[in-house]
PDB file of C-alpha atoms and ligand atoms in Angstrom:
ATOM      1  CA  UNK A   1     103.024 -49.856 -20.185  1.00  0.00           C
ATOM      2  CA  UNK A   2      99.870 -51.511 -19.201  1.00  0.00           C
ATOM      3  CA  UNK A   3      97.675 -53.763 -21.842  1.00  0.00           C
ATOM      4  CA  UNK A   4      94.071 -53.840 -22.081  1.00  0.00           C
ATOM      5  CA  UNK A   5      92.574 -56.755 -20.677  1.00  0.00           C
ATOM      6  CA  UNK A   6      91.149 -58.768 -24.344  1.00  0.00           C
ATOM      7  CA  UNK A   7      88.127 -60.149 -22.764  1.00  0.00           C
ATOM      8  CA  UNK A   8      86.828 -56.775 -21.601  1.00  0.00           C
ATOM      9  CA  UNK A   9      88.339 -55.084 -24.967  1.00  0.00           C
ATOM     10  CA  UNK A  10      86.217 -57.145 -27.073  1.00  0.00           C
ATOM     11  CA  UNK A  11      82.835 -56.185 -24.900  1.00  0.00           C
ATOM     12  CA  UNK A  12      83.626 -52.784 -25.299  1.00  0.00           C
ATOM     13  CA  UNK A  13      83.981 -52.894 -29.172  1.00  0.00           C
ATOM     14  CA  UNK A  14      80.336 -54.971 -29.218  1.00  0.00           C
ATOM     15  CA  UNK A  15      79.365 -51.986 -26.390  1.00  0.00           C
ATOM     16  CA  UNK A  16      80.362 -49.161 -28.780  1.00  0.00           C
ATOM     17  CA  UNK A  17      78.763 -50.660 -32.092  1.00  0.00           C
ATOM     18  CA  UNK A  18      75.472 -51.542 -29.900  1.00  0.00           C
ATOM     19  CA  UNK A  19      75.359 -47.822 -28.676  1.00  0.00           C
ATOM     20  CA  UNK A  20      75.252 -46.723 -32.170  1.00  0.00           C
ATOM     21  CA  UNK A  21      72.938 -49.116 -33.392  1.00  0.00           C
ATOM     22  CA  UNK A  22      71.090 -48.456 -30.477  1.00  0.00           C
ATOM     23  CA  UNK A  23      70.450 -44.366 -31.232  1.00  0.00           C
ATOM     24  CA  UNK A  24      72.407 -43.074 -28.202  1.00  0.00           C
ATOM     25  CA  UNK A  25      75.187 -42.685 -29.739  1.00  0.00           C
ATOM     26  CA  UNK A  26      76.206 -41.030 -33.264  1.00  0.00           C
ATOM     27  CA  UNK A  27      79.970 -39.822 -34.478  1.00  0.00           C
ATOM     28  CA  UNK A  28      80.536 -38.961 -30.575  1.00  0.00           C
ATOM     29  CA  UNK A  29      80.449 -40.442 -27.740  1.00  0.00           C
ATOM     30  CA  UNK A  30      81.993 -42.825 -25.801  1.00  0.00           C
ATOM     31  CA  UNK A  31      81.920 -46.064 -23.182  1.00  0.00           C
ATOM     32  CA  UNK A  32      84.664 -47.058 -20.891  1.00  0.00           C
ATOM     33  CA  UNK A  33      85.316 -49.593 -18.620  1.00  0.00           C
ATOM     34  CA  UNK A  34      87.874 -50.144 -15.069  1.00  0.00           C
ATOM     35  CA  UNK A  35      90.860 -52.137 -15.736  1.00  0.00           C
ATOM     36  CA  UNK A  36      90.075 -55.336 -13.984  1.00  0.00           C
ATOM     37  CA  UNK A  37      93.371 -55.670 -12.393  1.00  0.00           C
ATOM     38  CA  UNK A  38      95.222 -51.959 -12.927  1.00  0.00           C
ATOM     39  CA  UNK A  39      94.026 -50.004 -10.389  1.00  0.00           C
ATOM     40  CA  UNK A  40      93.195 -46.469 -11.569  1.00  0.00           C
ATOM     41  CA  UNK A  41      93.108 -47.490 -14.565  1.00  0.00           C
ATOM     42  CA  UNK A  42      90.572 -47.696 -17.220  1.00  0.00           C
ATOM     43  CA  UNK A  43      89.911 -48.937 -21.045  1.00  0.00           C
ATOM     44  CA  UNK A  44      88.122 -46.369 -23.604  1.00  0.00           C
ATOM     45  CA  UNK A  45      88.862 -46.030 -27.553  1.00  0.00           C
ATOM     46  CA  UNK A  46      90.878 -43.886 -29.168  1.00  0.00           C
ATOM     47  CA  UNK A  47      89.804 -40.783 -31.223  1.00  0.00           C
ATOM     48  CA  UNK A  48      87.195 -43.176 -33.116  1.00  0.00           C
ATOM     49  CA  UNK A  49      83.662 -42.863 -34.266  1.00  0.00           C
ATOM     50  CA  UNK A  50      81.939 -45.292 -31.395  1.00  0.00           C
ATOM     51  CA  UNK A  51      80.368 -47.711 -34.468  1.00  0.00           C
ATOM     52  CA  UNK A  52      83.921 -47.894 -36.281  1.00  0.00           C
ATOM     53  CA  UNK A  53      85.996 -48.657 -33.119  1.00  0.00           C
ATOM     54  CA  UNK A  54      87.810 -52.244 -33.288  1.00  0.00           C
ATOM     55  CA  UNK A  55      89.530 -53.869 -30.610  1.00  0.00           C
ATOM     56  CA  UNK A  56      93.207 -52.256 -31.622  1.00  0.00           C
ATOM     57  CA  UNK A  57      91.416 -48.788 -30.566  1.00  0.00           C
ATOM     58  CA  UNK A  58      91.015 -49.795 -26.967  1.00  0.00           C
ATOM     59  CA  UNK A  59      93.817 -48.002 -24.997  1.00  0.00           C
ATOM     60  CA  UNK A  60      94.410 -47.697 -21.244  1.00  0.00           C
ATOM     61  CA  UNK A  61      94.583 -44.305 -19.178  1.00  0.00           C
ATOM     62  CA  UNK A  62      95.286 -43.181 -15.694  1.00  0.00           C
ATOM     63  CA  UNK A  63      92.602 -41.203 -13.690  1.00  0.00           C
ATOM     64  CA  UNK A  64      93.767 -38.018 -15.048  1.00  0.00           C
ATOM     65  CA  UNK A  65      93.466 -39.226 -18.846  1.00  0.00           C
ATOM     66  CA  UNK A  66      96.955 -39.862 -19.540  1.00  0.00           C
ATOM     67  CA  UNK A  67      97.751 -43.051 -21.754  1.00  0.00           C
ATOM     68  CA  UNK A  68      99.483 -45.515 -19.759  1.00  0.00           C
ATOM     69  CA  UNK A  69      99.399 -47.854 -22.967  1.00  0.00           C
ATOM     70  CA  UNK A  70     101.184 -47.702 -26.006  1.00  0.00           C
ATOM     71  CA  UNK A  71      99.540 -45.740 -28.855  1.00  0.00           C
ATOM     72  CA  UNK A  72      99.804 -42.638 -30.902  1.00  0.00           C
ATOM     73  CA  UNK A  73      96.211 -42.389 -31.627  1.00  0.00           C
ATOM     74  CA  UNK A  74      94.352 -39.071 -30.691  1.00  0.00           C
ATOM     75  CA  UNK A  75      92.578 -39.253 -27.317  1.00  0.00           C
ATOM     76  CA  UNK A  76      89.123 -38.540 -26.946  1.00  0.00           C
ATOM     77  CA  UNK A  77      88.729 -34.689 -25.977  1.00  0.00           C
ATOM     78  CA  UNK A  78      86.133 -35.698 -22.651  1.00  0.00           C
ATOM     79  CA  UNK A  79      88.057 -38.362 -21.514  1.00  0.00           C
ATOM     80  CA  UNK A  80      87.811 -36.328 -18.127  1.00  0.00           C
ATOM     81  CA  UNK A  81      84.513 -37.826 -17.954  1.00  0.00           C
ATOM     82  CA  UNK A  82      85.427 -41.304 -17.428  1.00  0.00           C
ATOM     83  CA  UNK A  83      88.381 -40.854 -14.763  1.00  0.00           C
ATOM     84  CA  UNK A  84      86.825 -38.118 -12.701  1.00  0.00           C
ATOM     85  CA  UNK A  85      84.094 -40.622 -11.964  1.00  0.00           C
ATOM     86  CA  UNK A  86      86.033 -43.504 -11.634  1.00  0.00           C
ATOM     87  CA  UNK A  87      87.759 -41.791  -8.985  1.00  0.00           C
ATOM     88  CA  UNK A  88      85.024 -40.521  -7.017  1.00  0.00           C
ATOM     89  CA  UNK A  89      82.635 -43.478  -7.546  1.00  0.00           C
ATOM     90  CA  UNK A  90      84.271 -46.202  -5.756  1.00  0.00           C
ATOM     91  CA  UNK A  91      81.085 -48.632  -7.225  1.00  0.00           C
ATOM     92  CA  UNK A  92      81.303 -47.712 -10.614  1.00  0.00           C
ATOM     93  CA  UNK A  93      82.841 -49.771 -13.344  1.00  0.00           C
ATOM     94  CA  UNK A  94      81.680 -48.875 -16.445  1.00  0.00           C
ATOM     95  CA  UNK A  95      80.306 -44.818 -17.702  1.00  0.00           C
ATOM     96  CA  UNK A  96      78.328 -43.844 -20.900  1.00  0.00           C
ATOM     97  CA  UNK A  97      78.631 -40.154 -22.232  1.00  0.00           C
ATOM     98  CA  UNK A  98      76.437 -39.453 -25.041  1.00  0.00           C
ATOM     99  CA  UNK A  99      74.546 -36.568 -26.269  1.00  0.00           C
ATOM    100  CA  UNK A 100      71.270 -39.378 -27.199  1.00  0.00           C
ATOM    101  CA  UNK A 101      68.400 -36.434 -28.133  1.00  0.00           C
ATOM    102  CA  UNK A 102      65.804 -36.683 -26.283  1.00  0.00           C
ATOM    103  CA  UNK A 103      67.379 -36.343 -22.868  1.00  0.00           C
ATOM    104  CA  UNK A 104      68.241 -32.726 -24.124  1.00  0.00           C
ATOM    105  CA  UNK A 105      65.195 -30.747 -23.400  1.00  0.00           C
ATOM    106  CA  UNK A 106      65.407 -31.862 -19.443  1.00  0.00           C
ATOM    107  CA  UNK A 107      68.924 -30.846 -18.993  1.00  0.00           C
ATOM    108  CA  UNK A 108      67.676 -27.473 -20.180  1.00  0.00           C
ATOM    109  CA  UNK A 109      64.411 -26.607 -18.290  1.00  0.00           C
ATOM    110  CA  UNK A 110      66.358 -28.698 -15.156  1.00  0.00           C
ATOM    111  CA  UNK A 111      63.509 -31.212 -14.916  1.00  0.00           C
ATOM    112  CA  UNK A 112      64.864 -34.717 -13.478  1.00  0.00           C
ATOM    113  CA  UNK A 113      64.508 -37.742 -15.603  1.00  0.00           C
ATOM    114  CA  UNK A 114      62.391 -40.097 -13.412  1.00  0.00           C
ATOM    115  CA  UNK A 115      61.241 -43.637 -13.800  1.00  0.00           C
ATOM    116  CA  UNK A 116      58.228 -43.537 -15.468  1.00  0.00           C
ATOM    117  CA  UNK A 117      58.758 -47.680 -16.546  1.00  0.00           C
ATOM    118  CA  UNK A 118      59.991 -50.685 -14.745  1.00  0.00           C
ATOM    119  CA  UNK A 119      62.876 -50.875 -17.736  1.00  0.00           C
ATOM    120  CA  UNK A 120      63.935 -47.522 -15.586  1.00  0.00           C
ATOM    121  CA  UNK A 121      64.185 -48.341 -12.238  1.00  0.00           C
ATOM    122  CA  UNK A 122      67.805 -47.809 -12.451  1.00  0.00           C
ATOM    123  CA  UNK A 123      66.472 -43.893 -12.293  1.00  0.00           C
ATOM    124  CA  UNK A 124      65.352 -44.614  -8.983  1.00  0.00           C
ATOM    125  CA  UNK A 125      64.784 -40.816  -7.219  1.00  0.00           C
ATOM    126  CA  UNK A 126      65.677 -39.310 -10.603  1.00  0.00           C
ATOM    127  CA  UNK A 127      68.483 -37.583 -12.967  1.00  0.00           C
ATOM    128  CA  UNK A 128      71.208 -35.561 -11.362  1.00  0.00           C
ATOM    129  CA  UNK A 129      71.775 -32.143 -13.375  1.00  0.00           C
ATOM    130  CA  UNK A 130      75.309 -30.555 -13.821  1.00  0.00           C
ATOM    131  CA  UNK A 131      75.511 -27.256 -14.811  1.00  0.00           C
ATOM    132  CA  UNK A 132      78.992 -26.529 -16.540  1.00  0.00           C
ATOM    133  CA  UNK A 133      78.619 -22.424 -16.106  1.00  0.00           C
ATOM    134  CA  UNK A 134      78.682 -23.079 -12.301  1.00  0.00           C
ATOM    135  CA  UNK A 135      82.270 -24.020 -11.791  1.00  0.00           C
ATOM    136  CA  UNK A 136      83.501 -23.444 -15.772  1.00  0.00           C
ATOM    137  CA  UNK A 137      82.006 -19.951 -16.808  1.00  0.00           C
ATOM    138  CA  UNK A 138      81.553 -19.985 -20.760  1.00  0.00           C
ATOM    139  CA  UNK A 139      82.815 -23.079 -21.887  1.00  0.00           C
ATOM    140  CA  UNK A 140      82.074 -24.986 -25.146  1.00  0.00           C
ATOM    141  CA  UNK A 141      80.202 -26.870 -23.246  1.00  0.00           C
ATOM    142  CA  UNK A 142      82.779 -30.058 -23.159  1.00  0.00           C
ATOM    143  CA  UNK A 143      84.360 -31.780 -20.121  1.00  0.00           C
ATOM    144  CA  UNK A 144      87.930 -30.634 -21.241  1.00  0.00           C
ATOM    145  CA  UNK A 145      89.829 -30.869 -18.163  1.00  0.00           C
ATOM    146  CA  UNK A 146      90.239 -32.795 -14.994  1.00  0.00           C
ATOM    147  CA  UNK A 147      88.388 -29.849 -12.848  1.00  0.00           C
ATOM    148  CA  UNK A 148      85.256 -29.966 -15.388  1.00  0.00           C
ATOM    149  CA  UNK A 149      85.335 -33.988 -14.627  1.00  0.00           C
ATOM    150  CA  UNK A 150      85.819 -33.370 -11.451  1.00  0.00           C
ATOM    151  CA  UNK A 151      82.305 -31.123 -11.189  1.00  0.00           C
ATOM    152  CA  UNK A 152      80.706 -33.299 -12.998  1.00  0.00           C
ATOM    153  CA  UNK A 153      81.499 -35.862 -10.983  1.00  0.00           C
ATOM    154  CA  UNK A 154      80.455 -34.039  -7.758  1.00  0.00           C
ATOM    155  CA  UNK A 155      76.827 -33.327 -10.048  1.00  0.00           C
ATOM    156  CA  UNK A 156      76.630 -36.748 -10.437  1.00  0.00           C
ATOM    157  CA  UNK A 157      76.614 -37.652  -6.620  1.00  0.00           C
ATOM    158  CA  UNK A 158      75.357 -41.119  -6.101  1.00  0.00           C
ATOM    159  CA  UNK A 159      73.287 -41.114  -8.763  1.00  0.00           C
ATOM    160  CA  UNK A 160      73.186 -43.407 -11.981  1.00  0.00           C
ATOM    161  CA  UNK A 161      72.477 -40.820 -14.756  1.00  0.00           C
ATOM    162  CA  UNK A 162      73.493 -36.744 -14.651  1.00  0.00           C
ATOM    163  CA  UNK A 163      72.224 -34.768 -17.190  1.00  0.00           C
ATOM    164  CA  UNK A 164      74.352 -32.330 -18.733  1.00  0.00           C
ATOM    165  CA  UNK A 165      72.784 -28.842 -19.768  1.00  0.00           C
ATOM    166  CA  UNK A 166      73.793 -27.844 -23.442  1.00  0.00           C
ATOM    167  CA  UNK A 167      75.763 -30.771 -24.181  1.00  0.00           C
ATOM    168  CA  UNK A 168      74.350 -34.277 -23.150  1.00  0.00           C
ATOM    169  CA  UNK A 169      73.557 -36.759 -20.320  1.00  0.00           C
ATOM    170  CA  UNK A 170      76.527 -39.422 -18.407  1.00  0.00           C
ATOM    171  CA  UNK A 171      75.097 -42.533 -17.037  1.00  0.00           C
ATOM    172  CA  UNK A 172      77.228 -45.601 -14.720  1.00  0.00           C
ATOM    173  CA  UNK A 173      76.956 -48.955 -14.402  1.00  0.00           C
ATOM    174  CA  UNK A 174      78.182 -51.746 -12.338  1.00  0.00           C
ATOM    175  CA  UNK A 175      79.235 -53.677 -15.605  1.00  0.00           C
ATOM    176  CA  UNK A 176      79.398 -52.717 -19.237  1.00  0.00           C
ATOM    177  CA  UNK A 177      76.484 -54.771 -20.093  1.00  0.00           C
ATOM    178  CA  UNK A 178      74.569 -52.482 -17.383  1.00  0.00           C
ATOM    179  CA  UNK A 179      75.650 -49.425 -18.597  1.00  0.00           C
ATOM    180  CA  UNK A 180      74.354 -50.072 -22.196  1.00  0.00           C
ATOM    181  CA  UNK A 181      71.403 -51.117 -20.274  1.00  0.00           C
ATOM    182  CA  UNK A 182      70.863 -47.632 -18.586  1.00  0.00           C
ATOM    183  CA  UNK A 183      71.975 -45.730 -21.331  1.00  0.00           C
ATOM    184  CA  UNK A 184      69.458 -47.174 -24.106  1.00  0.00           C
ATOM    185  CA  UNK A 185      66.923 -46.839 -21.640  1.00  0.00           C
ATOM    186  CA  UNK A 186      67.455 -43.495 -19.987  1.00  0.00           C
ATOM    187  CA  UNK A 187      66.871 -42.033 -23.852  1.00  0.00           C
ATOM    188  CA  UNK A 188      63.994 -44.506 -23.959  1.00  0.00           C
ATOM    189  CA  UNK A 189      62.535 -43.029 -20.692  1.00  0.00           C
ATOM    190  CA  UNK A 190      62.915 -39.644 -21.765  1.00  0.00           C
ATOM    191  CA  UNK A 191      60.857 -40.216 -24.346  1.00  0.00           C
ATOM    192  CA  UNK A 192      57.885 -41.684 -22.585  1.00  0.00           C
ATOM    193  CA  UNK A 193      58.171 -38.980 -19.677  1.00  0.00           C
ATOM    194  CA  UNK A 194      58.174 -36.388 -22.389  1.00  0.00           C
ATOM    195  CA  UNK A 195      54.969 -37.683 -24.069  1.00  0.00           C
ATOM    196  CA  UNK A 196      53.060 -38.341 -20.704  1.00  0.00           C
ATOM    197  CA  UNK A 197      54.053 -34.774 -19.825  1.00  0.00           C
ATOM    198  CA  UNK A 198      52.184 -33.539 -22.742  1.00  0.00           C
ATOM    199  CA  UNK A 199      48.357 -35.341 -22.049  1.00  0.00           C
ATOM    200  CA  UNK A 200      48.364 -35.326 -18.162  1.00  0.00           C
ATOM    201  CA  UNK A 201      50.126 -35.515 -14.641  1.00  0.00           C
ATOM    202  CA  UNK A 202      52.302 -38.666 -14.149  1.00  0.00           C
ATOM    203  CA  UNK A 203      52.639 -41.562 -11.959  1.00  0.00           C
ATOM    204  CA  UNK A 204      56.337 -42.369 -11.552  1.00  0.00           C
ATOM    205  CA  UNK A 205      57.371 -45.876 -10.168  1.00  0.00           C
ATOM    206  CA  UNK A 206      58.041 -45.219  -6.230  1.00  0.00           C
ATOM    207  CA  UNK A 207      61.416 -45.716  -4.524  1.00  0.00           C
ATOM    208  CA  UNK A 208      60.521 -48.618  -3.686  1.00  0.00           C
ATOM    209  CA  UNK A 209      59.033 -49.802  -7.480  1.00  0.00           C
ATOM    210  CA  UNK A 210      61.942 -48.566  -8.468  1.00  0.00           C
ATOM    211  CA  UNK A 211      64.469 -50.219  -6.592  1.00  0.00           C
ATOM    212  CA  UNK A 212      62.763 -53.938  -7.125  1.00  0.00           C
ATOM    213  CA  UNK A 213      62.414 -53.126 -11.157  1.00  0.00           C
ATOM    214  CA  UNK A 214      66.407 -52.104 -11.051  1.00  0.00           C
ATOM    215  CA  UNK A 215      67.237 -55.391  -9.509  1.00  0.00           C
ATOM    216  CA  UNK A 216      65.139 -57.537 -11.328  1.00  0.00           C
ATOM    217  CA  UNK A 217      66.502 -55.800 -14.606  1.00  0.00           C
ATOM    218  CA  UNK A 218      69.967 -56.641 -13.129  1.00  0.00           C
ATOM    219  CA  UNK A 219      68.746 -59.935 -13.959  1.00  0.00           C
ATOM    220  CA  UNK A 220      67.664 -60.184 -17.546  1.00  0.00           C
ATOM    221  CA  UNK A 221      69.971 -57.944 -19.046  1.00  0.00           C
ATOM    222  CA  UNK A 222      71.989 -60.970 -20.575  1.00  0.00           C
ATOM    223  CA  UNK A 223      69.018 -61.579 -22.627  1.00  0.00           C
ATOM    224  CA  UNK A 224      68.739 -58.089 -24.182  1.00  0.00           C
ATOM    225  CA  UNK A 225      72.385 -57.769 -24.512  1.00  0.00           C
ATOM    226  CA  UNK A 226      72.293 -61.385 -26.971  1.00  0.00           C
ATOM    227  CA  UNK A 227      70.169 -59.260 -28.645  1.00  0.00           C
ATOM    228  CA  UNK A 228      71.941 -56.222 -29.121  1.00  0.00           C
ATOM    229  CA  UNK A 229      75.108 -57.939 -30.204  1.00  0.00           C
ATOM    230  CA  UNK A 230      73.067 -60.207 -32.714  1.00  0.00           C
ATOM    231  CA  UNK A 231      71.965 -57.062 -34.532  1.00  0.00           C
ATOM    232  CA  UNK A 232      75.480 -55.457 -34.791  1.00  0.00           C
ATOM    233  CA  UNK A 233      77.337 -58.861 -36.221  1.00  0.00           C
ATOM    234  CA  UNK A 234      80.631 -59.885 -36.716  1.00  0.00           C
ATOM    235  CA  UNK A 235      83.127 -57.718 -35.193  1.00  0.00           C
ATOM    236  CA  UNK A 236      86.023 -58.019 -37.740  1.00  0.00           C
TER     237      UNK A 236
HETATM  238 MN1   MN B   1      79.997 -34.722 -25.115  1.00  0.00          MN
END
């Protein structure tokens, strides 16, 4: 049996509640994070609504979502999310799924999210899009199994953010911090892309706009995360 590391448990309950608080996420969805010393291993709540989840929900499980810690709690049903990209993502550390709204309407006319703000940059050339029919046929439209994670995963490429047609969007991060980072903004983005759509053609940031905003993001995002975890209070 392997234990979830505490430290990292208690981000990911602050992650979860923030993520609600936040709009991206509402009964579903889910945040996980790499075991920082279990190798193929990684920490994600049990069957829990992501604003109720404490730190006894946090359970460990192998790439192929089996529990390797001790529990009897339902698993999350796309769990195949977080593994399948663990594995193929050397880089990766910590993965958002959510079905956050306004990311929706690109998944289904197959338009790339691009960065249309410097709180974007993670965007960089744009969205990835994963289309579930290609390899699953009529699904309901979850990530099920290990070969639907697996697709996704190959969707995702080296991107930061794949959007999911019918269903929702997945974005990565480097730390858990970052990946609350991308996923509050990708939604934001969205948004703003959506509106400038409507009066006009758009100037994205550049590659290279892109890149420098995504670094220097890197380094504020302690002061927005303060924030975040102010708003959502004690964890009890
Ligand atoms: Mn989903």
């Amino acid at each position: 049996m392997i234990q979830p590391d505490a430290d990292l448990a208690q981000l990911l309950v602050y992650a979860n509640r923030i993520l609600y608080d936040q709009g991206v996420v509402d009964g579903l969805g889910h945040i996980s994070v790499r075991h920082p010393t279990q190798e193929g291993v990684y920490m994600l709540s049990c069957n829990r609504a992501p604003a109720m989840v404490k730190q006894e929900d946090i359970v460990c499980y192998d790439l192929d979502g089996k529990a390797v810690s001790d529990t009897t709690e339902r698993p999350y049903l796309e769990r195949f999310i977080h593994g399948e990209i663990y594995r193929a993502r050397p880089d990766v550390v910590s993965v958002v799924h959510s079905h956050s709204p306004s990311v929706i309407p690109f998944a289904a006319v197959k338009k790339p999210l691009l960065p249309i703000y410097h709180m974007a940059g993670f965007l960089g050339e744009g969205s990835s899009h994963f289309e579930i029919r290609d390899d699953g046929g009529n699904t309901d439209m979850l990530i099920s199994s290990n070969a639907l994670g697996k697709s996704l995963a190959k969707s995702l490429g080296n991107c930061t953010c794949v959007l999911m047609r019918g269903h929702g969007s997945t974005v990565v991060g480097t730390s858990i911090q970052q990946a609350v980072f991308r996923a509050i903004y990708a939604e934001m983005n969205a948004k703003l892309q959506l509106s400038a759509m409507g009066i006009g053609d758009v100037s994205y940031l550049n590659k290279e706009e892109a890149a420098l905003s995504s670094a220097m993001n890197d380094g504020q995002i302690g002061r927005s995360w303060n924030l975040w975890v102010q708003r959502v209070g004690k964890i009890d």
